[in-house]
Coordinates of C-alpha atoms in Angstrom, one line a residue:
Chain A
M95 CA 19.1 89.4 150.5
R96 CA 17.4 88.4 153.8
L97 CA 17.8 84.8 155.0
T98 CA 14.6 83.3 156.3
K99 CA 14.1 80.1 158.3
K100 CA 12.0 78.7 155.4
E101 CA 15.0 78.6 153.1
P102 CA 17.1 75.4 153.2
F103 CA 20.1 77.6 152.6
F104 CA 19.5 79.2 155.9
W105 CA 20.0 75.8 157.6
V106 CA 23.2 75.2 155.6
T107 CA 24.7 78.5 156.8
L108 CA 23.6 77.8 160.3
S109 CA 25.1 74.3 160.5
C110 CA 28.4 75.6 159.0
G111 CA 28.5 78.2 161.7
L112 CA 27.9 75.6 164.4
V113 CA 30.7 73.3 163.0
I114 CA 33.1 76.2 163.0
L115 CA 32.3 77.3 166.5
A116 CA 32.6 73.7 167.8
F117 CA 35.9 73.3 166.0
I118 CA 37.3 76.3 167.7
L119 CA 35.9 75.9 171.1
L120 CA 36.0 72.1 171.7
P121 CA 39.8 71.7 171.8
L122 CA 40.2 74.8 173.9
V123 CA 37.5 73.9 176.4
E124 CA 38.8 70.4 176.6
M125 CA 42.4 71.6 177.2
V126 CA 41.4 74.2 179.7
T127 CA 39.2 71.9 181.8
A128 CA 41.6 68.9 181.7
P129 CA 44.0 69.9 184.5
S130 CA 42.4 70.1 188.0
A131 CA 42.4 73.3 189.9
A132 CA 45.1 72.0 192.2
V133 CA 47.4 71.2 189.3
L134 CA 46.8 74.7 187.9
K135 CA 47.7 76.2 191.2
E136 CA 50.8 74.1 191.5
T137 CA 51.8 75.1 188.0
I138 CA 51.6 78.8 188.5
Q139 CA 53.7 78.4 191.6
D140 CA 56.4 76.7 189.5
K141 CA 59.2 79.2 189.2
E142 CA 60.1 78.1 185.7
V143 CA 56.5 78.5 184.5
L144 CA 56.2 82.0 186.1
Q145 CA 59.5 83.1 184.6
S146 CA 58.6 81.9 181.2
I147 CA 55.1 83.6 181.3
W148 CA 56.7 86.8 182.6
L149 CA 59.3 86.7 179.9
S150 CA 56.6 86.2 177.3
L151 CA 54.7 89.2 178.6
Y152 CA 57.7 91.3 178.9
T153 CA 59.2 90.6 175.5
A154 CA 55.8 90.9 173.8
G155 CA 55.2 94.2 175.6
A156 CA 58.7 95.4 174.5
A157 CA 57.9 94.4 170.9
A158 CA 54.7 96.4 171.1
L159 CA 56.5 99.4 172.6
I160 CA 59.2 99.4 169.9
S161 CA 56.4 99.1 167.2
V162 CA 54.6 102.1 168.7
I163 CA 57.8 104.2 168.8
I164 CA 59.1 103.5 165.3
G165 CA 55.7 102.4 163.7
T166 CA 53.6 105.4 164.6
P167 CA 55.4 108.1 162.5
F168 CA 55.7 105.7 159.6
A169 CA 52.0 104.7 159.8
Y170 CA 51.2 108.4 159.7
L171 CA 53.4 108.9 156.6
L172 CA 51.7 106.0 154.9
A173 CA 48.2 107.4 155.8
R174 CA 48.9 110.9 154.6
T175 CA 51.0 110.6 151.5
T176 CA 51.0 108.9 148.1
F177 CA 54.3 108.2 146.4
P178 CA 55.4 106.0 143.6
G179 CA 55.9 102.5 144.9
K180 CA 53.6 102.9 147.9
N181 CA 51.9 99.6 147.1
L182 CA 55.2 97.9 147.1
V183 CA 56.2 99.4 150.5
E184 CA 52.8 98.3 151.9
A185 CA 53.4 94.8 150.5
I186 CA 56.8 94.7 152.1
I187 CA 55.3 95.6 155.5
D188 CA 53.0 92.6 155.2
I189 CA 55.7 90.1 154.4
P190 CA 56.3 89.1 158.1
I191 CA 52.6 88.1 158.3
I192 CA 52.9 85.6 155.4
I193 CA 56.3 84.0 155.7
P194 CA 56.5 80.7 157.7
H195 CA 57.7 81.3 161.3
P196 CA 60.9 79.3 161.3
V197 CA 61.9 81.1 158.1
V198 CA 61.6 84.4 160.1
G199 CA 64.0 83.0 162.7
I200 CA 66.5 81.7 160.1
A201 CA 66.3 85.0 158.2
L202 CA 67.0 87.0 161.3
L203 CA 69.9 84.7 162.3
S204 CA 71.5 85.3 158.9
I205 CA 71.9 89.0 159.6
A206 CA 72.8 88.6 163.2
G207 CA 75.5 86.0 162.7
R208 CA 79.2 86.6 162.6
N209 CA 79.3 86.2 158.8
Y210 CA 77.3 89.3 158.3
W211 CA 78.5 92.9 158.9
L212 CA 75.5 93.8 161.1
G213 CA 76.2 90.7 163.2
R214 CA 79.8 91.8 163.6
V215 CA 78.6 95.3 164.6
F216 CA 76.3 93.8 167.2
N217 CA 79.1 91.7 168.5
A218 CA 81.4 94.6 168.7
L219 CA 78.8 96.5 170.7
G220 CA 78.3 93.5 173.0
I221 CA 74.8 92.9 171.8
R222 CA 74.0 89.2 171.7
I223 CA 71.1 88.1 169.5
M224 CA 71.4 84.3 169.8
G225 CA 69.8 82.9 172.9
S226 CA 69.1 86.3 174.5
V227 CA 66.2 88.4 175.5
T228 CA 67.3 91.0 172.9
G229 CA 67.0 88.3 170.2
I230 CA 63.5 87.3 171.4
I231 CA 62.3 91.0 171.3
M232 CA 63.8 91.4 167.9
V233 CA 61.9 88.3 166.6
L234 CA 58.6 89.4 168.3
T235 CA 58.9 92.9 166.9
F236 CA 59.5 91.5 163.4
V237 CA 56.3 89.4 163.5
G238 CA 54.2 92.0 165.4
L239 CA 55.1 95.2 163.7
P240 CA 52.9 94.7 160.6
F241 CA 49.8 94.4 162.8
Y242 CA 50.6 97.6 164.6
L243 CA 51.4 99.5 161.4
N244 CA 48.3 98.5 159.6
A245 CA 46.0 99.3 162.6
A246 CA 47.6 102.7 163.2
K247 CA 47.6 103.5 159.5
E248 CA 43.9 102.8 159.3
G249 CA 43.3 105.0 162.3
F250 CA 45.2 107.9 160.7
T251 CA 43.5 107.5 157.4
S252 CA 40.1 107.7 158.9
I253 CA 40.9 111.2 160.3
S254 CA 40.0 114.0 157.9
P255 CA 43.1 115.9 156.8
R256 CA 41.0 119.0 157.0
L257 CA 41.0 118.8 160.8
E258 CA 44.8 119.0 160.6
S259 CA 44.6 121.9 158.0
V260 CA 42.3 123.9 160.3
S261 CA 44.5 123.2 163.3
R262 CA 47.5 124.5 161.4
S263 CA 45.7 127.6 160.2
L264 CA 44.8 128.3 163.8
G265 CA 48.5 128.5 164.6
A266 CA 49.5 124.9 165.6
S267 CA 52.7 123.6 164.1
Q268 CA 52.7 120.2 162.4
V269 CA 54.0 118.5 165.6
S270 CA 51.5 120.3 167.8
T271 CA 48.7 119.3 165.4
F272 CA 49.8 115.7 165.5
F273 CA 49.7 115.6 169.3
H274 CA 46.6 117.8 169.9
I275 CA 44.4 116.6 167.0
T276 CA 45.6 113.5 165.2
L277 CA 46.8 111.4 168.1
P278 CA 43.8 111.9 170.3
L279 CA 41.5 111.0 167.5
A280 CA 43.5 107.9 166.5
W281 CA 44.2 106.6 170.0
R282 CA 41.7 103.8 169.8
S283 CA 43.2 102.5 166.6
I284 CA 46.6 102.8 168.1
L285 CA 45.5 100.8 171.2
I286 CA 44.0 98.2 168.9
G287 CA 47.3 98.0 167.1
I288 CA 49.1 97.6 170.3
V289 CA 46.9 94.7 171.4
M290 CA 47.1 93.0 168.0
C291 CA 50.8 93.4 167.9
S292 CA 51.4 92.0 171.4
A293 CA 48.8 89.2 170.8
R294 CA 50.7 88.2 167.8
A295 CA 54.1 88.5 169.6
I296 CA 53.0 86.5 172.6
S297 CA 51.9 83.5 170.4
E298 CA 55.1 83.3 168.4
F299 CA 56.9 80.0 168.7
G300 CA 58.5 78.9 165.5
A301 CA 60.8 81.9 165.0
V302 CA 61.8 82.3 168.6
V303 CA 62.8 78.7 169.0
I304 CA 65.4 79.2 166.3
I305 CA 66.9 82.4 167.7
A306 CA 66.5 81.6 171.5
Y307 CA 65.5 78.2 172.9
H308 CA 66.8 79.7 176.2
P309 CA 65.7 81.9 178.0
M310 CA 62.4 80.1 177.5
I311 CA 59.3 82.0 176.7
A312 CA 56.0 80.3 177.5
P313 CA 55.3 78.7 174.1
V314 CA 58.8 77.2 174.1
L315 CA 58.3 75.9 177.7
I316 CA 55.0 74.3 176.7
Y317 CA 56.8 72.6 173.8
E318 CA 59.6 71.5 175.9
R319 CA 57.4 70.0 178.6
F320 CA 55.3 68.2 175.9
E321 CA 58.4 66.8 174.3
S322 CA 60.1 65.7 177.5
M323 CA 57.2 64.9 179.9
G324 CA 54.1 64.6 177.7
L325 CA 50.7 66.1 177.2
K326 CA 49.7 66.1 180.9
Y327 CA 52.6 68.3 181.9
S328 CA 52.3 70.8 179.1
Q329 CA 48.6 71.3 179.5
P330 CA 48.5 73.4 182.7
V331 CA 51.2 75.8 181.3
A332 CA 49.1 76.1 178.1
V333 CA 46.0 76.9 180.1
W334 CA 47.8 79.8 181.8
L335 CA 49.1 81.1 178.5
V336 CA 45.7 80.8 176.8
C337 CA 44.1 82.7 179.7
L338 CA 46.6 85.5 179.0
C339 CA 45.9 85.5 175.3
L340 CA 42.2 85.5 175.9
L341 CA 42.6 88.5 178.2
L342 CA 44.4 90.4 175.4
F343 CA 41.7 89.3 173.0
L344 CA 38.9 90.4 175.3
L345 CA 40.5 93.8 175.5
L346 CA 40.6 94.0 171.7
R347 CA 36.9 93.1 171.4
V348 CA 35.9 95.6 174.0
L349 CA 37.9 98.4 172.3
T350 CA 36.6 97.6 168.8
L351 CA 33.0 97.1 169.9
H352 CA 33.1 100.5 171.6
Q353 CA 34.5 102.0 168.5
K354 CA 31.7 100.7 166.4
R355 CA 29.1 102.1 168.8
S356 CA 30.7 105.6 168.8
A357 CA 31.2 105.7 165.0
Chain B
M686 CA 46.0 143.8 151.9
I687 CA 46.4 140.5 150.1
S688 CA 48.2 140.9 146.8
I689 CA 48.6 137.8 144.7
R690 CA 50.9 138.1 141.7
N691 CA 51.2 135.5 138.9
L692 CA 50.4 132.7 141.2
A693 CA 50.6 129.1 139.9
V694 CA 49.8 125.9 141.6
N695 CA 50.4 122.5 140.0
L696 CA 48.5 119.6 141.4
G697 CA 49.1 117.1 138.6
Q698 CA 45.8 116.9 136.8
F699 CA 44.8 120.3 138.0
Q700 CA 46.6 123.6 137.7
L701 CA 46.0 127.2 138.8
T702 CA 47.7 129.6 136.3
D703 CA 48.7 133.2 136.4
I704 CA 46.4 134.3 139.3
T705 CA 46.8 138.0 140.0
L706 CA 44.4 139.5 142.5
D707 CA 44.3 142.3 145.0
I708 CA 42.1 142.3 148.0
K709 CA 41.7 145.3 150.2
E710 CA 41.9 145.4 154.0
N711 CA 38.6 144.5 155.7
E712 CA 37.0 143.9 152.3
F713 CA 34.3 141.1 151.9
F714 CA 35.6 139.5 148.7
V715 CA 33.8 136.7 146.9
L716 CA 35.2 134.1 144.5
M717 CA 32.7 132.5 142.2
G718 CA 33.0 129.9 139.6
P719 CA 31.7 126.5 138.5
T720 CA 32.6 123.3 140.3
G721 CA 36.1 122.3 139.6
A722 CA 37.2 125.8 138.6
G723 CA 39.9 125.8 141.3
K724 CA 38.3 128.1 143.8
S725 CA 39.2 125.9 146.8
V726 CA 42.7 125.3 145.5
L727 CA 43.3 129.1 145.4
L728 CA 41.8 129.4 148.9
E729 CA 44.2 126.6 150.2
A730 CA 47.1 128.2 148.4
I731 CA 46.5 131.5 150.3
A732 CA 46.2 129.5 153.6
G733 CA 49.4 127.7 152.8
L734 CA 47.8 124.2 152.6
V735 CA 48.9 123.5 149.1
T736 CA 52.3 124.2 147.7
V737 CA 52.7 127.1 145.3
S738 CA 54.8 126.4 142.2
S739 CA 55.5 130.0 141.3
G740 CA 54.3 133.6 141.9
S741 CA 53.9 135.5 145.1
I742 CA 51.3 136.1 147.8
K743 CA 51.8 139.1 150.0
L744 CA 49.9 139.9 153.1
G745 CA 50.4 143.6 153.6
T746 CA 54.1 143.9 152.8
Q747 CA 55.1 140.5 153.9
E748 CA 55.7 137.7 151.4
I749 CA 53.8 134.7 152.8
S750 CA 54.0 132.1 150.0
N751 CA 56.8 130.3 151.7
L752 CA 55.5 130.5 155.2
P753 CA 53.9 127.4 156.8
P754 CA 50.1 127.8 157.4
E755 CA 50.5 128.4 161.2
K756 CA 52.7 131.5 160.6
R757 CA 50.3 133.2 158.2
G758 CA 47.6 134.5 160.5
I759 CA 45.0 133.3 158.0
S760 CA 42.0 131.2 159.3
I761 CA 39.9 128.9 157.2
V762 CA 36.3 127.7 157.5
Y763 CA 35.2 124.7 155.5
Q764 CA 31.8 123.7 154.1
D765 CA 31.9 120.6 156.3
Y766 CA 32.8 122.7 159.4
A767 CA 35.8 120.5 160.3
L768 CA 35.3 120.9 164.1
F769 CA 37.5 118.8 166.3
P770 CA 35.2 116.0 167.3
H771 CA 37.1 115.2 170.5
L772 CA 36.9 118.7 171.9
T773 CA 33.9 120.6 173.4
V774 CA 32.6 123.7 171.6
Q775 CA 34.4 125.8 174.1
K776 CA 37.7 124.0 173.6
N777 CA 37.2 124.2 169.8
I778 CA 36.7 127.9 170.0
F779 CA 39.7 128.5 172.3
Y780 CA 41.9 126.0 170.4
G781 CA 44.0 128.6 168.5
L782 CA 44.6 130.8 171.5
R783 CA 47.4 128.8 173.0
F784 CA 49.5 129.2 169.9
H785 CA 49.2 133.0 169.8
R786 CA 51.2 135.3 172.0
S787 CA 48.7 138.1 172.1
S788 CA 47.5 139.3 175.5
R789 CA 45.2 136.7 176.9
D790 CA 42.8 139.1 178.5
N791 CA 42.2 140.9 175.2
S792 CA 41.7 137.6 173.4
V793 CA 39.3 136.3 176.0
S794 CA 37.1 139.4 175.8
R795 CA 37.2 139.3 172.0
I796 CA 36.2 135.7 172.0
R797 CA 33.4 136.4 174.6
N798 CA 32.1 139.0 172.2
L799 CA 32.2 136.4 169.3
I800 CA 30.3 133.9 171.4
D801 CA 27.7 136.6 172.1
I802 CA 27.3 137.6 168.5
L803 CA 27.0 134.0 167.4
A804 CA 24.8 133.0 170.3
L805 CA 27.0 130.1 171.3
E806 CA 26.8 130.5 175.1
P807 CA 24.4 127.6 175.5
L808 CA 26.5 125.2 173.4
L809 CA 29.9 125.7 175.0
G810 CA 29.8 122.4 177.0
R811 CA 28.6 120.3 174.1
F812 CA 30.5 118.2 171.6
P813 CA 30.3 119.0 167.9
G814 CA 28.7 115.6 167.1
T815 CA 25.5 116.7 168.9
L816 CA 25.1 120.1 167.1
S817 CA 23.0 120.9 164.0
G818 CA 24.8 122.1 160.8
G819 CA 24.0 125.7 161.5
E820 CA 25.3 125.5 165.0
Q821 CA 28.5 123.7 163.9
Q822 CA 29.2 126.4 161.3
R823 CA 28.7 129.1 163.9
V824 CA 31.2 127.3 166.1
A825 CA 33.6 127.0 163.2
L826 CA 33.3 130.8 162.5
A827 CA 34.0 131.6 166.2
R828 CA 37.0 129.3 166.2
A829 CA 38.4 130.8 163.1
L830 CA 37.9 134.4 164.3
A831 CA 39.1 133.7 167.8
I832 CA 42.7 134.1 166.8
D833 CA 41.9 137.5 165.3
P834 CA 43.2 136.5 161.8
A835 CA 44.2 139.1 159.2
V836 CA 42.2 137.1 156.7
L837 CA 39.3 134.7 157.1
L838 CA 38.9 132.3 154.2
L839 CA 35.5 130.8 153.8
D840 CA 35.1 127.7 151.5
E841 CA 31.4 127.6 150.6
P842 CA 30.5 128.1 154.3
L843 CA 26.7 128.0 153.7
A844 CA 26.4 125.4 151.0
A845 CA 25.8 122.4 153.4
L846 CA 23.2 124.2 155.4
D847 CA 19.4 124.0 155.3
P848 CA 17.9 127.1 153.6
R849 CA 16.5 128.4 156.9
F850 CA 19.9 128.3 158.6
R851 CA 21.6 129.7 155.6
E852 CA 19.8 133.0 155.8
D853 CA 20.6 133.2 159.5
L854 CA 24.2 132.4 159.0
R855 CA 24.5 134.9 156.1
Q856 CA 23.3 137.5 158.5
H857 CA 25.9 136.4 161.1
L858 CA 28.7 136.7 158.5
K859 CA 27.6 140.2 157.7
T860 CA 27.6 141.2 161.4
L861 CA 31.0 139.6 162.0
H862 CA 32.5 141.3 159.0
Q863 CA 31.2 144.7 160.3
N864 CA 32.5 144.0 163.8
T865 CA 36.0 142.9 163.0
L866 CA 38.9 144.3 161.0
T867 CA 39.4 140.9 159.3
T868 CA 39.3 140.6 155.6
F869 CA 36.7 138.1 154.4
F870 CA 37.4 136.0 151.4
M871 CA 34.6 133.7 150.5
V872 CA 34.2 131.0 147.9
T873 CA 30.6 130.5 146.8
H874 CA 28.5 129.5 143.8
D875 CA 25.4 131.2 145.1
F876 CA 24.8 134.6 143.5
A877 CA 22.3 135.7 146.1
E878 CA 25.0 135.1 148.7
A879 CA 27.6 137.0 146.7
I880 CA 25.3 140.0 146.2
A881 CA 24.1 140.1 149.7
L882 CA 27.6 140.0 151.3
A883 CA 30.3 141.0 149.0
G884 CA 31.5 144.3 147.6
R885 CA 33.9 142.9 145.1
A886 CA 34.2 139.5 143.5
A887 CA 36.1 137.4 141.0
V888 CA 34.9 134.7 138.6
M889 CA 37.2 131.8 138.1
N890 CA 37.2 129.1 135.4
H891 CA 39.6 126.3 134.6
G892 CA 42.2 127.5 137.1
C893 CA 42.2 131.1 135.8
L894 CA 40.6 134.3 136.9
E895 CA 38.1 135.4 134.2
Q896 CA 37.1 138.7 135.8
V897 CA 37.7 140.7 139.0
G898 CA 35.5 143.6 139.8
T899 CA 32.6 144.9 141.8
I900 CA 29.6 142.7 142.0
R901 CA 27.7 145.1 139.8
E902 CA 30.4 145.1 137.1
I903 CA 30.5 141.4 137.0
F904 CA 26.8 141.1 136.6
Q905 CA 26.4 144.0 134.2
Q906 CA 29.6 144.2 132.3
P907 CA 30.9 140.6 132.0
A908 CA 34.5 140.7 130.8
S909 CA 34.2 137.4 128.9
P910 CA 31.6 135.2 127.3
F911 CA 32.2 132.7 130.1
V912 CA 31.4 135.2 132.8
A913 CA 28.3 136.4 130.9
D914 CA 27.1 132.9 130.6
F915 CA 28.0 132.1 134.2
V916 CA 26.3 135.0 135.9
G917 CA 23.2 134.6 133.7
M918 CA 21.2 137.4 135.3
K919 CA 22.5 140.4 133.5
N920 CA 19.8 142.8 134.5
L921 CA 20.7 143.7 138.0
Y922 CA 19.5 146.8 139.7
A923 CA 19.7 148.5 143.1
A924 CA 16.1 149.2 144.1
R925 CA 13.8 150.7 146.7
F926 CA 10.8 148.7 147.6
S927 CA 7.4 150.1 148.2
G928 CA 4.5 147.8 148.7
T929 CA 4.6 145.3 145.8
L930 CA 6.7 147.6 143.7
A931 CA 10.4 147.8 143.1
I932 CA 11.5 151.4 142.2
I933 CA 14.6 151.8 140.2
D934 CA 15.6 155.3 139.0
G935 CA 11.9 156.3 139.0
I936 CA 10.8 153.3 137.1
S937 CA 8.4 151.0 139.0
L938 CA 8.4 147.3 138.5
E939 CA 5.7 145.0 139.8
L940 CA 7.0 142.3 142.1
G941 CA 3.7 140.5 142.6
H942 CA 4.2 140.4 146.3
P943 CA 5.1 142.9 149.0
S944 CA 8.8 143.1 149.8
A945 CA 10.0 142.5 153.4
S946 CA 12.9 145.0 153.1
S947 CA 12.9 148.6 151.9
T948 CA 16.1 148.4 149.8
G949 CA 18.0 145.7 147.9
Y950 CA 18.6 144.4 144.5
V951 CA 16.3 143.0 141.8
A952 CA 17.5 140.9 138.9
I953 CA 15.8 139.8 135.7
R954 CA 17.1 137.2 133.3
P955 CA 17.5 138.4 129.7
E956 CA 15.6 135.4 128.4
D957 CA 12.6 136.2 130.6
I958 CA 12.0 139.5 128.9
V959 CA 9.6 139.7 125.9
L960 CA 9.9 142.4 123.2
S961 CA 6.9 143.6 121.1
Q962 CA 6.0 146.5 118.8
E963 CA 2.8 147.3 120.7
P964 CA 2.0 147.0 124.4
L965 CA 0.8 143.4 125.0
V966 CA -2.7 142.6 126.1
S967 CA -1.9 139.8 128.5
S968 CA -1.4 138.9 132.1
I969 CA 2.1 140.4 132.0
Q970 CA 2.2 143.1 134.6
N971 CA 5.4 144.9 133.7
S972 CA 5.4 146.7 130.3
L973 CA 7.8 149.5 129.6
N974 CA 8.5 151.6 126.5
G975 CA 12.2 151.7 125.5
T976 CA 14.7 152.4 122.7
V977 CA 17.1 149.9 121.2
K978 CA 20.6 150.9 122.0
A979 CA 22.6 148.0 120.7
V980 CA 22.2 144.7 118.9
Q981 CA 24.8 142.1 119.6
P982 CA 24.9 138.7 117.8
L983 CA 25.6 135.7 120.2
G984 CA 25.6 132.7 118.0
F985 CA 22.0 131.5 117.7
H986 CA 20.7 134.4 119.8
Y987 CA 20.9 138.2 119.7
E988 CA 21.4 140.2 122.8
I989 CA 19.5 143.5 122.5
E990 CA 20.3 146.3 124.9
I991 CA 17.3 148.6 125.4
L992 CA 17.2 151.8 127.3
V993 CA 14.0 152.5 129.3
K994 CA 14.5 156.1 130.3
N995 CA 18.1 155.7 131.4
L996 CA 17.8 152.1 132.6
P997 CA 19.5 149.5 130.5
F998 CA 17.8 146.2 129.9
K999 CA 19.5 143.3 128.3
V1000 CA 17.2 141.0 126.4
L1001 CA 17.9 137.7 124.6
I1002 CA 15.9 137.0 121.5
T1003 CA 16.2 134.7 118.5
K1004 CA 17.3 135.7 115.0
Q1005 CA 13.7 135.1 113.8
A1006 CA 12.3 137.5 116.4
L1007 CA 14.9 140.1 115.5
F1008 CA 13.8 139.8 111.9
D1009 CA 10.0 139.9 112.7
L1010 CA 10.3 142.9 115.0
Q1011 CA 12.7 144.7 112.6
L1012 CA 14.8 145.8 115.5
H1013 CA 17.8 148.0 115.0
E1014 CA 19.6 150.7 116.9
G1015 CA 17.2 153.5 117.7
S1016 CA 14.0 151.7 117.1
E1017 CA 11.2 151.9 119.6
T1018 CA 10.0 148.8 121.4
V1019 CA 8.0 147.5 124.3
V1020 CA 9.8 145.6 127.1
S1021 CA 7.5 143.2 129.0
F1022 CA 8.1 140.6 131.7
K1023 CA 6.1 138.9 134.4
A1024 CA 6.2 139.9 138.0
T1025 CA 7.6 136.5 138.8
A1026 CA 10.6 137.2 136.5
V1027 CA 11.7 140.0 138.8
H1028 CA 14.0 138.3 141.3
Q1029 CA 14.4 140.1 144.5
L1030 CA 17.9 139.6 146.1
A1031 CA 18.4 140.1 149.7
G1032 CA 20.4 142.9 151.3
A1033 CA 22.6 145.4 149.5
P1034 CA 26.0 146.6 150.3
A1035 CA 26.8 150.2 149.9

């Protein structure tokens, strides 16, 4: 069905679209334009702000890296095999997307605590989860991993297994085939997965605040400044964080648009 | 060369059972059968791409059924080409080389030769996505033969091509087969292709081999009703062509048009032949006197074998026609068919 300007329904769809765009953009534009340039400059020179943004970037990046290392082989397995209970496994992978964020934090705490064997193992190894960078990375990996897995799995699925069959018949082992054929053809999906995973990780607040209030990642700092000093002091930090997220988002759009064109 | 013994593959809903097959070195072997017969599964079993549940596959004296595909020295070419889209034509062709220890100079000169035969030189820098179907399939052939495989498996390699490319590529296949020591094993459902290229063939149905033999045996002496039905054209003759005539053992058949080649095959469907007691006064251009050699009931129809001099014709007629013509072994009859019923099939192997 084609929508034409004569149809009243066209105007309904258009106005809904405008409302939605305004709903998304107005608060963001208002927040970004509220602090003056001078305040923004001053904020980014604030050591605490810089540290928190750096920590956010660093932990989200680490979460993405871990996701790539352990997620890529598993995503490939899911793309190439069928087995009983596969739907269940895929549903399990999506659980971190749907459960409330503080619940993630509490759930992770319950295995990292001294009352649980894994917590005691960590303790014996000198690994601290509560209030540590390790804990933050663990939380961010937990929430980001599904996004990476799904993107990478989709990328692998879209590659014809015949290409891999031909590669093997030409003498390449399974591993060689993966690195020479599969990975180069799936790299864009993998990159999209990395961006989605780190974007999700960088925006996490609810789960992190339970595991590690300190050291402070940017969302926790914004919350803290809002609580203790008010809107005016949290806004500039938020602007910088939003800029960072938008940058990631822009990267994602560029990559996906490019993929559409080449497909 | 390849000897397959009691091979079975179990893919859940589909099974290959008790496949026993011998293919000689440097043979051009064709596997025919209806869609879903399991031809591609057998091909992939030989390549090592599906797991064999029992039986053996030997290449020469080596048992290969437990080897991974990369250790078998068997290349595969698919109907959809399966070129690596992220690599140039040149890199596609040379892909297998890095995994093989053979002397590089030898390989490079062999591949240069392949590139020449397949006229790929102008395409080397291009990416597969920019090539026509025929060009892509030529690249796929070069890539498969570049590693000098013992066996080349071809899964309906011409099926996806435009007819004008098909003839061209069929010619290429023939040239390549003559220029290499590789054994060719091709799956097809096109009889003309099979006749033009292969020496021996097998017909497959429901995961079993129905018949293995020379092309002529399969067309003229089907081993089972299925094969008989499947190949349809039971009157297949090697012929010389002269003008618009096809000459078979001294018997001339009118083709209705001049032939482009001097030798080849002609085929006539049994149901296209008309029998009569007297020569027909009609537009039919081929009319021959013959003797009934055998009458074979086939359900609703009868298959009559008639000898014209020493040339056997198989004719399909109804029970009513058999009764009206009073045909029995030894009776004289006239065999008639239109010039357009004589199908000329390209190229003939020795």
